[in-house]
């Protein structure tokens, strides 16, 4: 046997097998591998998109939470200010009402003092006239001494 002839004889089936594989088997395998690679690439791209969407959603949620916290803090501050204003307004109204009541009581007291003084003056004038009449029984004349009695009344 010649090594060259054997080599040529073995080379022919190998070439036929390589040609059949290249023509019929390899395209099917390459197509399946390409489809598999495309699916894997699509899956990785979808995973990357999902990660970026999740990150943006987390940022949006954090932003919304921060805004909500800020708004709630502002609302609480406004409510506290309004409550303080209501309390101050109520205190002021109460103080005004108390001042009115005190002023009215003082006015009433002043009027009673004036009335009491007037009544006391009348009584003192009557007592003075009676005392003077008792002392000077014959000389007291109401018509003659009316001016003197009016001055005495004013002085008392």
XYZ file of C-alpha atoms in Angstrom:
156
model
C 0.000 0.000 0.000
C 1.080 3.332 -0.890
C 0.745 6.102 1.728
C -0.133 8.564 -0.947
C -2.952 6.480 -2.367
C -4.410 5.785 1.073
C -4.195 9.382 1.922
C -6.036 10.276 -1.273
C -8.697 7.684 -0.669
C -9.256 8.877 2.929
C -9.187 12.445 1.821
C -12.144 12.036 -0.587
C -14.702 10.849 2.039
C -13.408 13.496 4.398
C -13.881 16.191 1.743
C -17.382 14.871 0.940
C -18.232 14.802 4.672
C -16.847 18.334 5.090
C -18.829 19.546 2.049
C -22.100 17.901 3.267
C -21.513 19.293 6.757
C -20.772 22.765 5.364
C -23.790 22.706 3.042
C -26.514 21.077 5.147
C -25.563 20.647 8.802
C -23.493 23.736 9.596
C -26.089 26.318 8.444
C -28.720 24.726 10.690
C -26.340 24.693 13.665
C -25.187 28.275 12.893
C -28.799 29.426 12.609
C -29.683 27.815 15.966
C -26.589 29.353 17.575
C -27.428 32.769 16.102
C -31.023 32.523 17.328
C -29.795 31.487 20.769
C -27.284 34.383 20.821
C -30.028 36.806 19.745
C -32.327 35.555 22.523
C -29.550 35.902 25.072
C -28.721 39.412 23.807
C -32.405 40.375 23.931
C -32.656 39.007 27.469
C -29.567 40.926 28.576
C -30.857 44.106 26.919
C -34.228 43.630 28.602
C -32.468 43.092 31.953
C -30.456 46.302 31.439
C -33.622 48.214 30.520
C -35.383 46.801 33.572
C -32.446 47.844 35.791
C -32.470 51.372 34.387
C -36.263 51.580 34.686
C -36.045 50.320 38.264
C -33.368 52.894 39.060
C -35.426 55.719 37.530
C -38.547 54.471 39.327
C -36.611 54.417 42.622
C -35.403 57.965 41.972
C -38.952 59.077 41.185
C -40.248 57.424 44.365
C -37.522 59.053 46.474
C -38.253 62.408 44.877
C -41.985 62.012 45.526
C -41.313 60.963 49.134
C -39.064 63.966 49.681
C -41.689 66.268 48.177
C -44.400 64.689 50.317
C -42.263 65.075 53.441
C -41.627 68.705 52.600
C -45.303 69.379 51.958
C -46.398 67.615 55.142
C -43.829 69.545 57.173
C -45.071 72.780 55.618
C -48.702 71.850 56.297
C -47.889 70.998 59.916
C -46.074 74.318 60.320
C -49.007 76.194 58.803
C -51.440 74.345 61.061
C -49.360 75.177 64.137
C -49.164 78.842 63.112
C -52.925 78.946 62.527
C -53.574 77.305 65.897
C -51.310 79.826 67.612
C -53.070 82.666 65.805
C -56.482 81.340 66.871
C -55.302 81.071 70.486
C -53.898 84.606 70.398
C -57.102 85.915 68.840
C -59.179 84.204 71.528
C -56.923 85.657 74.244
C -57.261 89.127 72.755
C -61.043 88.830 72.550
C -61.153 87.611 76.156
C -58.941 90.509 77.283
C -61.098 93.004 75.369
C -64.249 91.549 76.908
C -62.666 91.657 80.371
C -61.664 95.286 79.814
C -65.225 96.135 78.751
C -66.659 94.413 81.819
C -64.175 96.181 84.097
C -64.911 99.552 82.479
C -68.650 98.989 82.870
C -68.176 97.983 86.516
C -66.071 101.104 87.165
C -68.681 103.283 85.494
C -71.422 101.686 87.589
C -69.344 102.140 90.743
C -68.652 105.787 89.878
C -72.370 106.392 89.324
C -73.214 104.777 92.648
C -70.562 106.892 94.374
C -72.019 110.046 92.789
C -75.552 109.059 93.827
C -74.381 108.221 97.340
C -72.606 111.591 97.624
C -75.691 113.421 96.420
C -77.872 111.545 98.899
C -75.376 112.206 101.671
C -75.259 115.925 100.783
C -79.036 116.106 100.930
C -79.107 114.406 104.294
C -76.291 116.573 105.682
C -78.047 119.697 104.411
C -81.291 118.627 106.053
C -79.469 117.785 109.295
C -77.589 121.106 109.230
C -80.803 123.023 108.749
C -82.480 121.086 111.559
C -79.473 121.617 113.807
C -79.341 125.316 113.022
C -83.096 125.565 113.455
C -82.855 123.884 116.810
C -80.058 126.207 117.905
C -81.515 129.342 116.439
C -85.137 128.391 116.542
C -86.551 131.818 115.933
C -84.112 133.254 113.450
C -84.039 130.585 110.692
C -86.107 131.496 107.684
C -85.857 129.161 104.718
C -86.692 131.844 102.184
C -84.067 134.251 103.495
C -81.313 131.710 103.928
C -81.923 129.619 100.749
C -78.757 130.943 99.129
C -76.714 130.112 102.194
C -78.173 126.621 102.324
C -77.420 126.020 98.589
C -73.769 126.990 99.119
C -73.558 124.735 102.161
C -75.026 121.945 100.107
C -72.408 122.430 97.358
C -69.553 122.472 99.848
C -70.660 119.224 101.408
